[in-house]
């Protein structure tokens, strides 16, 4: 689990770097950075899903992965629709997990 947490934070850091460089006065598109973020977050999500099931950490990884896929799709016109569907699925999974987690918390 510590490895999954570290790889998740690395992916989020890389994603934030890419988003920051896009917002700069002279934006630069760092597709390799988005690919690295997607790779890290995908790996963290797989590990966390196996070890934690429906947990808020899984939701955080799924949400971050969805954002990374969404931002990466902008430079992939040939695969844009498929990437957007994957991004939407990850964000939807994140919302479902959070809702489920909150419902369980309210019952206790």
CSV table of N, CA, C and O in Angstrom, one decimal:
chain,number,residue,atom,x,y,z
A,1,UNK,N,0.8,-1.2,0.0
A,1,UNK,CA,0.0,0.0,0.0
A,1,UNK,C,0.9,1.3,0.0
A,1,UNK,O,0.5,2.2,-0.7
A,2,UNK,N,2.0,1.3,0.7
A,2,UNK,CA,2.8,2.5,0.6
A,2,UNK,C,3.3,2.8,-0.8
A,2,UNK,O,3.5,3.9,-1.2
A,3,UNK,N,3.6,1.7,-1.5
A,3,UNK,CA,4.1,1.8,-2.9
A,3,UNK,C,3.0,2.5,-3.7
A,3,UNK,O,3.2,3.4,-4.5
A,4,UNK,N,1.7,2.0,-3.6
A,4,UNK,CA,0.6,2.6,-4.3
A,4,UNK,C,0.4,4.1,-4.0
A,4,UNK,O,0.2,4.9,-4.9
A,5,UNK,N,0.6,4.4,-2.7
A,5,UNK,CA,0.5,5.8,-2.3
A,5,UNK,C,1.6,6.7,-3.0
A,5,UNK,O,1.3,7.7,-3.5
A,6,UNK,N,2.8,6.1,-3.0
A,6,UNK,CA,3.9,6.9,-3.6
A,6,UNK,C,3.7,7.1,-5.1
A,6,UNK,O,3.9,8.2,-5.6
A,7,UNK,N,3.3,6.0,-5.7
A,7,UNK,CA,3.2,6.1,-7.2
A,7,UNK,C,2.0,7.0,-7.6
A,7,UNK,O,2.0,7.7,-8.6
A,8,UNK,N,0.9,7.0,-6.7
A,8,UNK,CA,-0.2,7.9,-6.9
A,8,UNK,C,0.3,9.3,-6.8
A,8,UNK,O,-0.1,10.2,-7.6
A,9,UNK,N,1.0,9.6,-5.7
A,9,UNK,CA,1.5,11.0,-5.6
A,9,UNK,C,2.4,11.4,-6.7
A,9,UNK,O,2.4,12.6,-7.1
A,10,UNK,N,3.3,10.5,-7.2
A,10,UNK,CA,4.1,10.8,-8.3
A,10,UNK,C,3.3,11.2,-9.5
A,10,UNK,O,3.6,12.1,-10.2
A,11,UNK,N,2.3,10.4,-9.8
A,11,UNK,CA,1.4,10.6,-10.9
A,11,UNK,C,0.7,12.0,-10.8
A,11,UNK,O,0.5,12.7,-11.8
A,12,UNK,N,0.2,12.3,-9.6
A,12,UNK,CA,-0.5,13.6,-9.4
A,12,UNK,C,0.5,14.7,-9.5
A,12,UNK,O,0.1,15.7,-10.1
A,13,UNK,N,1.7,14.6,-9.0
A,13,UNK,CA,2.7,15.6,-9.2
A,13,UNK,C,3.0,15.9,-10.6
A,13,UNK,O,3.0,17.0,-11.1
A,14,UNK,N,3.2,14.8,-11.4
A,14,UNK,CA,3.4,14.9,-12.8
A,14,UNK,C,2.3,15.6,-13.6
A,14,UNK,O,2.5,16.4,-14.4
A,15,UNK,N,1.1,15.2,-13.2
A,15,UNK,CA,-0.1,15.8,-13.8
A,15,UNK,C,-0.2,17.3,-13.5
A,15,UNK,O,-0.4,18.1,-14.4
A,16,UNK,N,0.1,17.7,-12.3
A,16,UNK,CA,0.1,19.1,-11.9
A,16,UNK,C,1.1,19.9,-12.6
A,16,UNK,O,0.9,21.0,-13.0
A,17,UNK,N,2.3,19.3,-12.8
A,17,UNK,CA,3.3,19.9,-13.6
A,17,UNK,C,2.9,20.2,-15.0
A,17,UNK,O,3.1,21.3,-15.6
A,18,UNK,N,2.2,19.2,-15.6
A,18,UNK,CA,1.7,19.4,-17.0
A,18,UNK,C,0.6,20.4,-17.1
A,18,UNK,O,0.6,21.3,-18.0
A,19,UNK,N,-0.3,20.4,-16.1
A,19,UNK,CA,-1.3,21.4,-16.1
A,19,UNK,C,-0.8,22.8,-15.8
A,19,UNK,O,-1.2,23.8,-16.4
A,20,UNK,N,0.2,22.9,-15.0
A,20,UNK,CA,0.9,24.2,-14.7
A,20,UNK,C,1.6,24.7,-16.0
A,20,UNK,O,1.5,25.9,-16.3
A,21,UNK,N,2.2,23.9,-16.7
A,21,UNK,CA,2.9,24.3,-17.9
A,21,UNK,C,1.9,24.7,-19.0
A,21,UNK,O,2.2,25.6,-19.8
A,22,UNK,N,0.7,24.1,-19.0
A,22,UNK,CA,-0.3,24.5,-20.0
A,22,UNK,C,-0.9,25.9,-19.6
A,22,UNK,O,-1.3,26.7,-20.5
A,23,UNK,N,-0.9,26.3,-18.4
A,23,UNK,CA,-1.5,27.6,-17.9
A,23,UNK,C,-0.4,28.7,-18.0
A,23,UNK,O,-0.8,29.8,-17.7
A,24,UNK,N,0.8,28.4,-18.3
A,24,UNK,CA,1.8,29.4,-18.3
A,24,UNK,C,1.6,30.4,-19.4
A,24,UNK,O,0.8,30.1,-20.4
A,25,UNK,N,2.2,31.6,-19.3
A,25,UNK,CA,1.9,32.6,-20.4
A,25,UNK,C,2.3,32.1,-21.8
A,25,UNK,O,1.6,32.5,-22.8
A,26,UNK,N,3.3,31.3,-21.9
A,26,UNK,CA,3.7,30.7,-23.1
A,26,UNK,C,3.6,29.2,-22.9
A,26,UNK,O,4.5,28.5,-22.6
A,27,UNK,N,2.3,28.7,-23.1
A,27,UNK,CA,2.1,27.3,-22.8
A,27,UNK,C,2.9,26.3,-23.7
A,27,UNK,O,3.1,26.5,-24.8
A,28,UNK,N,3.3,25.2,-23.0
A,28,UNK,CA,4.0,24.2,-23.8
A,28,UNK,C,3.3,22.9,-23.5
A,28,UNK,O,2.9,22.6,-22.4
A,29,UNK,N,3.1,22.1,-24.5
A,29,UNK,CA,2.3,20.9,-24.4
A,29,UNK,C,3.3,19.7,-24.1
A,29,UNK,O,4.2,19.4,-24.9
A,30,UNK,N,3.2,19.1,-22.9
A,30,UNK,CA,4.1,18.1,-22.5
A,30,UNK,C,3.4,16.7,-22.5
A,30,UNK,O,2.9,16.3,-21.5
A,31,UNK,N,3.2,16.2,-23.7
A,31,UNK,CA,2.5,14.9,-23.9
A,31,UNK,C,3.1,13.8,-23.1
A,31,UNK,O,2.5,12.9,-22.6
A,32,UNK,N,4.5,13.8,-23.1
A,32,UNK,CA,5.2,12.7,-22.4
A,32,UNK,C,4.9,12.8,-20.9
A,32,UNK,O,4.7,11.8,-20.2
A,33,UNK,N,4.7,14.0,-20.4
A,33,UNK,CA,4.4,14.1,-19.0
A,33,UNK,C,3.0,13.6,-18.7
A,33,UNK,O,2.8,12.9,-17.6
A,34,UNK,N,2.0,13.8,-19.6
A,34,UNK,CA,0.7,13.3,-19.4
A,34,UNK,C,0.7,11.8,-19.4
A,34,UNK,O,0.1,11.1,-18.7
A,35,UNK,N,1.5,11.2,-20.4
A,35,UNK,CA,1.7,9.8,-20.5
A,35,UNK,C,2.3,9.2,-19.2
A,35,UNK,O,1.8,8.1,-18.7
A,36,UNK,N,3.3,9.9,-18.6
A,36,UNK,CA,3.9,9.4,-17.4
A,36,UNK,C,2.8,9.4,-16.2
A,36,UNK,O,2.8,8.5,-15.4
A,37,UNK,N,2.1,10.5,-16.2
A,37,UNK,CA,1.0,10.6,-15.1
A,37,UNK,C,0.0,9.5,-15.3
A,37,UNK,O,-0.4,8.9,-14.3
A,38,UNK,N,-0.4,9.3,-16.5
A,38,UNK,CA,-1.4,8.2,-16.8
A,38,UNK,C,-0.9,6.9,-16.3
A,38,UNK,O,-1.6,6.1,-15.7
A,39,UNK,N,0.4,6.6,-16.7
A,39,UNK,CA,1.0,5.3,-16.3
A,39,UNK,C,1.0,5.1,-14.8
A,39,UNK,O,0.6,4.1,-14.3
A,40,UNK,N,1.5,6.2,-14.1
A,40,UNK,CA,1.6,6.1,-12.6
A,40,UNK,C,0.2,5.9,-12.0
A,40,UNK,O,0.0,5.1,-11.1
A,41,UNK,N,-0.7,6.7,-12.4
A,41,UNK,CA,-2.1,6.7,-11.8
A,41,UNK,C,-2.8,5.4,-12.1
A,41,UNK,O,-3.5,4.9,-11.3
A,42,UNK,N,-2.6,4.8,-13.3
A,42,UNK,CA,-3.2,3.5,-13.7
A,42,UNK,C,-2.6,2.4,-12.8
A,42,UNK,O,-3.4,1.6,-12.3
A,43,UNK,N,-1.4,2.5,-12.6
A,43,UNK,CA,-0.7,1.4,-11.7
A,43,UNK,C,-1.2,1.6,-10.3
A,43,UNK,O,-1.6,0.6,-9.6
A,44,UNK,N,-1.3,2.8,-9.8
A,44,UNK,CA,-1.7,3.0,-8.4
A,44,UNK,C,-3.2,2.6,-8.2
A,44,UNK,O,-3.6,2.0,-7.2
A,45,UNK,N,-4.0,2.9,-9.3
A,45,UNK,CA,-5.4,2.5,-9.2
A,45,UNK,C,-5.6,1.0,-9.2
A,45,UNK,O,-6.4,0.4,-8.4
A,46,UNK,N,-4.8,0.3,-10.0
A,46,UNK,CA,-4.9,-1.2,-10.0
A,46,UNK,C,-4.6,-1.8,-8.6
A,46,UNK,O,-5.3,-2.6,-8.1
A,47,UNK,N,-3.5,-1.3,-8.1
A,47,UNK,CA,-3.1,-1.8,-6.8
A,47,UNK,C,-4.1,-1.5,-5.7
A,47,UNK,O,-4.5,-2.3,-4.9
A,48,UNK,N,-4.5,-0.2,-5.7
A,48,UNK,CA,-5.5,0.2,-4.6
A,48,UNK,C,-6.8,-0.5,-4.8
A,48,UNK,O,-7.4,-0.9,-3.7
A,49,UNK,N,-7.3,-0.8,-6.0
A,49,UNK,CA,-8.5,-1.5,-6.2
A,49,UNK,C,-8.4,-2.9,-5.6
A,49,UNK,O,-9.4,-3.4,-4.9
A,50,UNK,N,-7.3,-3.6,-5.8
A,50,UNK,CA,-7.2,-4.9,-5.3
A,50,UNK,C,-7.1,-4.9,-3.8
A,50,UNK,O,-7.7,-5.7,-3.1
A,51,UNK,N,-6.3,-4.0,-3.2
A,51,UNK,CA,-6.1,-4.0,-1.8
A,51,UNK,C,-7.2,-3.3,-1.0
A,51,UNK,O,-7.4,-3.7,0.2
A,52,UNK,N,-7.9,-2.3,-1.5
A,52,UNK,CA,-8.8,-1.6,-0.7
A,52,UNK,C,-10.3,-1.7,-1.1
A,52,UNK,O,-11.1,-1.3,-0.4
A,53,UNK,N,-10.5,-2.1,-2.3
A,53,UNK,CA,-11.9,-2.2,-2.8
A,53,UNK,C,-12.5,-0.8,-3.0
A,53,UNK,O,-11.9,0.1,-3.5
A,54,UNK,N,-13.7,-0.6,-2.5
A,54,UNK,CA,-14.4,0.7,-2.6
A,54,UNK,C,-13.9,1.6,-1.4
A,54,UNK,O,-14.4,1.5,-0.3
A,55,UNK,N,-12.9,2.4,-1.6
A,55,UNK,CA,-12.3,3.3,-0.6
A,55,UNK,C,-12.0,4.6,-1.2
A,55,UNK,O,-11.9,4.8,-2.4
A,56,UNK,N,-11.9,5.6,-0.4
A,56,UNK,CA,-11.7,7.0,-0.9
A,56,UNK,C,-10.4,7.1,-1.6
A,56,UNK,O,-10.3,7.9,-2.5
A,57,UNK,N,-9.4,6.4,-1.2
A,57,UNK,CA,-8.1,6.4,-1.9
A,57,UNK,C,-8.2,5.9,-3.4
A,57,UNK,O,-7.6,6.4,-4.3
A,58,UNK,N,-9.1,4.9,-3.6
A,58,UNK,CA,-9.4,4.4,-4.9
A,58,UNK,C,-10.1,5.5,-5.7
A,58,UNK,O,-9.8,5.7,-6.9
A,59,UNK,N,-11.0,6.1,-5.1
A,59,UNK,CA,-11.7,7.2,-5.8
A,59,UNK,C,-10.8,8.4,-6.2
A,59,UNK,O,-10.9,8.9,-7.3
A,60,UNK,N,-9.8,8.7,-5.3
A,60,UNK,CA,-8.9,9.7,-5.6
A,60,UNK,C,-8.0,9.4,-6.8
A,60,UNK,O,-7.8,10.2,-7.7
A,61,UNK,N,-7.6,8.1,-6.9
A,61,UNK,CA,-6.7,7.7,-8.0
A,61,UNK,C,-7.6,7.6,-9.3
A,61,UNK,O,-7.1,8.1,-10.4
A,62,UNK,N,-8.8,7.2,-9.2
A,62,UNK,CA,-9.7,7.1,-10.4
A,62,UNK,C,-10.0,8.5,-10.9
A,62,UNK,O,-9.9,8.8,-12.1
A,63,UNK,N,-10.2,9.4,-10.0
A,63,UNK,CA,-10.5,10.8,-10.4
A,63,UNK,C,-9.3,11.5,-11.1
A,63,UNK,O,-9.4,12.1,-12.2
A,64,UNK,N,-8.1,11.3,-10.5
A,64,UNK,CA,-6.9,11.9,-11.1
A,64,UNK,C,-6.6,11.3,-12.4
A,64,UNK,O,-6.2,12.0,-13.4
A,65,UNK,N,-6.8,10.0,-12.6
A,65,UNK,CA,-6.6,9.3,-13.8
A,65,UNK,C,-7.6,9.8,-14.9
A,65,UNK,O,-7.2,10.1,-16.0
A,66,UNK,N,-8.8,10.0,-14.5
A,66,UNK,CA,-9.8,10.6,-15.4
A,66,UNK,C,-9.4,12.0,-15.9
A,66,UNK,O,-9.5,12.2,-17.1
A,67,UNK,N,-8.9,12.8,-15.1
A,67,UNK,CA,-8.5,14.1,-15.5
A,67,UNK,C,-7.3,14.0,-16.4
A,67,UNK,O,-7.2,14.7,-17.4
A,68,UNK,N,-6.3,13.2,-16.1
A,68,UNK,CA,-5.1,13.0,-16.9
A,68,UNK,C,-5.5,12.5,-18.3
A,68,UNK,O,-5.0,13.0,-19.4
A,69,UNK,N,-6.4,11.6,-18.4
A,69,UNK,CA,-6.9,11.1,-19.7
A,69,UNK,C,-7.6,12.1,-20.5
A,69,UNK,O,-7.4,12.3,-21.7
A,70,UNK,N,-8.4,12.9,-19.8
A,70,UNK,CA,-9.2,14.0,-20.4
A,70,UNK,C,-8.2,15.0,-21.0
A,70,UNK,O,-8.4,15.4,-22.2
A,71,UNK,N,-7.2,15.4,-20.3
A,71,UNK,CA,-6.3,16.4,-20.7
A,71,UNK,C,-5.4,15.9,-21.9
A,71,UNK,O,-5.1,16.6,-22.8
A,72,UNK,N,-5.1,14.6,-21.8
A,72,UNK,CA,-4.2,14.0,-22.8
A,72,UNK,C,-5.0,13.8,-24.1
A,72,UNK,O,-4.4,13.9,-25.2
A,73,UNK,N,-6.3,13.7,-24.1
A,73,UNK,CA,-7.1,13.4,-25.3
A,73,UNK,C,-7.1,14.6,-26.2
A,73,UNK,O,-7.3,14.5,-27.4
A,74,UNK,N,-6.7,15.8,-25.7
A,74,UNK,CA,-6.7,17.0,-26.5
A,74,UNK,C,-5.7,16.9,-27.6
A,74,UNK,O,-5.9,17.5,-28.7
A,75,UNK,N,-4.6,16.2,-27.4
A,75,UNK,CA,-3.6,16.1,-28.4
A,75,UNK,C,-3.6,14.7,-29.2
A,75,UNK,O,-2.7,14.4,-29.9
A,76,UNK,N,-4.7,14.0,-29.0
A,76,UNK,CA,-4.8,12.7,-29.7
A,76,UNK,C,-6.1,12.7,-30.5
A,76,UNK,O,-7.1,12.0,-30.2
A,77,UNK,N,-6.1,13.4,-31.7
A,77,UNK,CA,-7.4,13.5,-32.4
A,77,UNK,C,-7.9,12.1,-32.9
A,77,UNK,O,-9.1,11.9,-32.9
A,78,UNK,N,-7.0,11.2,-33.2
A,78,UNK,CA,-7.4,9.9,-33.7
A,78,UNK,C,-8.1,9.1,-32.6
A,78,UNK,O,-9.0,8.2,-32.9
A,79,UNK,N,-7.6,9.2,-31.4
A,79,UNK,CA,-8.1,8.4,-30.2
A,79,UNK,C,-8.9,9.3,-29.2
A,79,UNK,O,-9.2,8.8,-28.1
A,80,UNK,N,-9.3,10.5,-29.6
A,80,UNK,CA,-9.9,11.4,-28.7
A,80,UNK,C,-11.2,10.8,-28.1
A,80,UNK,O,-11.4,10.9,-26.9
A,81,UNK,N,-12.1,10.3,-28.9
A,81,UNK,CA,-13.3,9.8,-28.4
A,81,UNK,C,-13.1,8.6,-27.4
A,81,UNK,O,-13.8,8.6,-26.3
A,82,UNK,N,-12.3,7.7,-27.7
A,82,UNK,CA,-12.0,6.6,-26.8
A,82,UNK,C,-11.4,7.0,-25.5
A,82,UNK,O,-11.8,6.5,-24.4
A,83,UNK,N,-10.5,8.0,-25.6
A,83,UNK,CA,-9.9,8.5,-24.4
A,83,UNK,C,-10.9,9.3,-23.5
A,83,UNK,O,-10.8,9.2,-22.3
A,84,UNK,N,-11.8,10.0,-24.2
A,84,UNK,CA,-12.8,10.7,-23.4
A,84,UNK,C,-13.8,9.8,-22.7
A,84,UNK,O,-14.2,10.0,-21.6
A,85,UNK,N,-14.1,8.7,-23.4
A,85,UNK,CA,-14.9,7.6,-22.8
A,85,UNK,C,-14.2,7.0,-21.6
A,85,UNK,O,-14.8,6.9,-20.5
A,86,UNK,N,-12.9,6.7,-21.7
A,86,UNK,CA,-12.2,6.2,-20.6
A,86,UNK,C,-12.1,7.2,-19.4
A,86,UNK,O,-12.2,6.8,-18.3
A,87,UNK,N,-11.9,8.5,-19.8
A,87,UNK,CA,-11.8,9.5,-18.7
A,87,UNK,C,-13.2,9.6,-18.0
A,87,UNK,O,-13.2,9.7,-16.8
A,88,UNK,N,-14.3,9.6,-18.8
A,88,UNK,CA,-15.6,9.7,-18.2
A,88,UNK,C,-15.9,8.5,-17.3
A,88,UNK,O,-16.4,8.6,-16.2
A,89,UNK,N,-15.4,7.3,-17.7
A,89,UNK,CA,-15.6,6.1,-16.9
A,89,UNK,C,-14.9,6.2,-15.6
A,89,UNK,O,-15.4,5.9,-14.5
A,90,UNK,N,-13.6,6.7,-15.6
A,90,UNK,CA,-12.9,6.8,-14.4
A,90,UNK,C,-13.5,7.8,-13.4
A,90,UNK,O,-13.6,7.6,-12.2
A,91,UNK,N,-13.9,9.0,-13.9
A,91,UNK,CA,-14.5,10.0,-13.1
A,91,UNK,C,-15.9,9.5,-12.5
A,91,UNK,O,-16.2,9.7,-11.4
A,92,UNK,N,-16.6,8.8,-13.4
A,92,UNK,CA,-17.9,8.2,-12.9
A,92,UNK,C,-17.6,7.2,-11.8
A,92,UNK,O,-18.4,7.2,-10.8
A,93,UNK,N,-16.6,6.3,-12.0
A,93,UNK,CA,-16.3,5.3,-11.0
A,93,UNK,C,-15.9,6.0,-9.7
A,93,UNK,O,-16.3,5.6,-8.6
A,94,UNK,N,-15.2,7.1,-9.8
A,94,UNK,CA,-14.8,7.9,-8.6
A,94,UNK,C,-16.0,8.4,-7.8
A,94,UNK,O,-16.0,8.3,-6.6
A,95,UNK,N,-16.9,9.0,-8.6
A,95,UNK,CA,-18.1,9.5,-7.9
A,95,UNK,C,-18.9,8.4,-7.3
A,95,UNK,O,-19.5,8.6,-6.2
A,96,UNK,N,-19.0,7.2,-8.0
A,96,UNK,CA,-19.8,6.1,-7.4
A,96,UNK,C,-19.2,5.6,-6.1
A,96,UNK,O,-19.9,5.4,-5.1
A,97,UNK,N,-17.8,5.5,-6.1
A,97,UNK,CA,-17.1,5.0,-4.9
A,97,UNK,C,-17.3,6.0,-3.7
A,97,UNK,O,-17.6,5.6,-2.6
A,98,UNK,N,-17.2,7.3,-4.0
A,98,UNK,CA,-17.4,8.3,-3.0
A,98,UNK,C,-18.8,8.2,-2.4
A,98,UNK,O,-19.1,8.3,-1.2
A,99,UNK,N,-19.8,8.1,-3.3
A,99,UNK,CA,-21.2,8.0,-2.9
A,99,UNK,C,-21.4,6.8,-2.0
A,99,UNK,O,-22.0,6.8,-1.0
A,100,UNK,N,-20.9,5.6,-2.5
A,100,UNK,CA,-21.0,4.4,-1.7
A,100,UNK,C,-20.4,4.5,-0.4
A,100,UNK,O,-20.9,4.1,0.7
A,101,UNK,N,-19.2,5.1,-0.3
A,101,UNK,CA,-18.4,5.3,0.9
A,101,UNK,C,-19.2,6.1,1.9
A,101,UNK,O,-19.4,5.8,3.1
A,102,UNK,N,-19.8,7.2,1.4
A,102,UNK,CA,-20.6,8.1,2.2
A,102,UNK,C,-21.9,7.4,2.8
A,102,UNK,O,-22.3,7.6,3.9
A,103,UNK,N,-22.5,6.6,1.9
A,103,UNK,CA,-23.7,5.9,2.3
A,103,UNK,C,-23.4,4.9,3.5
A,103,UNK,O,-24.1,4.8,4.4
A,104,UNK,N,-22.3,4.2,3.3
A,104,UNK,CA,-21.9,3.3,4.4
A,104,UNK,C,-21.5,4.1,5.7
A,104,UNK,O,-21.9,3.6,6.8
A,105,UNK,N,-20.9,5.2,5.5
A,105,UNK,CA,-20.5,6.0,6.7
A,105,UNK,C,-21.8,6.5,7.4
A,105,UNK,O,-21.8,6.6,8.6
A,106,UNK,N,-22.8,6.9,6.7
A,106,UNK,CA,-24.0,7.5,7.3
A,106,UNK,C,-24.8,6.4,8.0
A,106,UNK,O,-25.4,6.7,9.0
A,107,UNK,N,-24.7,5.1,7.5
A,107,UNK,CA,-25.4,4.0,8.2
A,107,UNK,C,-24.8,3.7,9.5
A,107,UNK,O,-25.4,3.2,10.4
A,108,UNK,N,-23.5,3.9,9.6
A,108,UNK,CA,-22.7,3.5,10.9
A,108,UNK,C,-22.9,4.6,11.9
A,108,UNK,O,-23.4,5.0,12.6
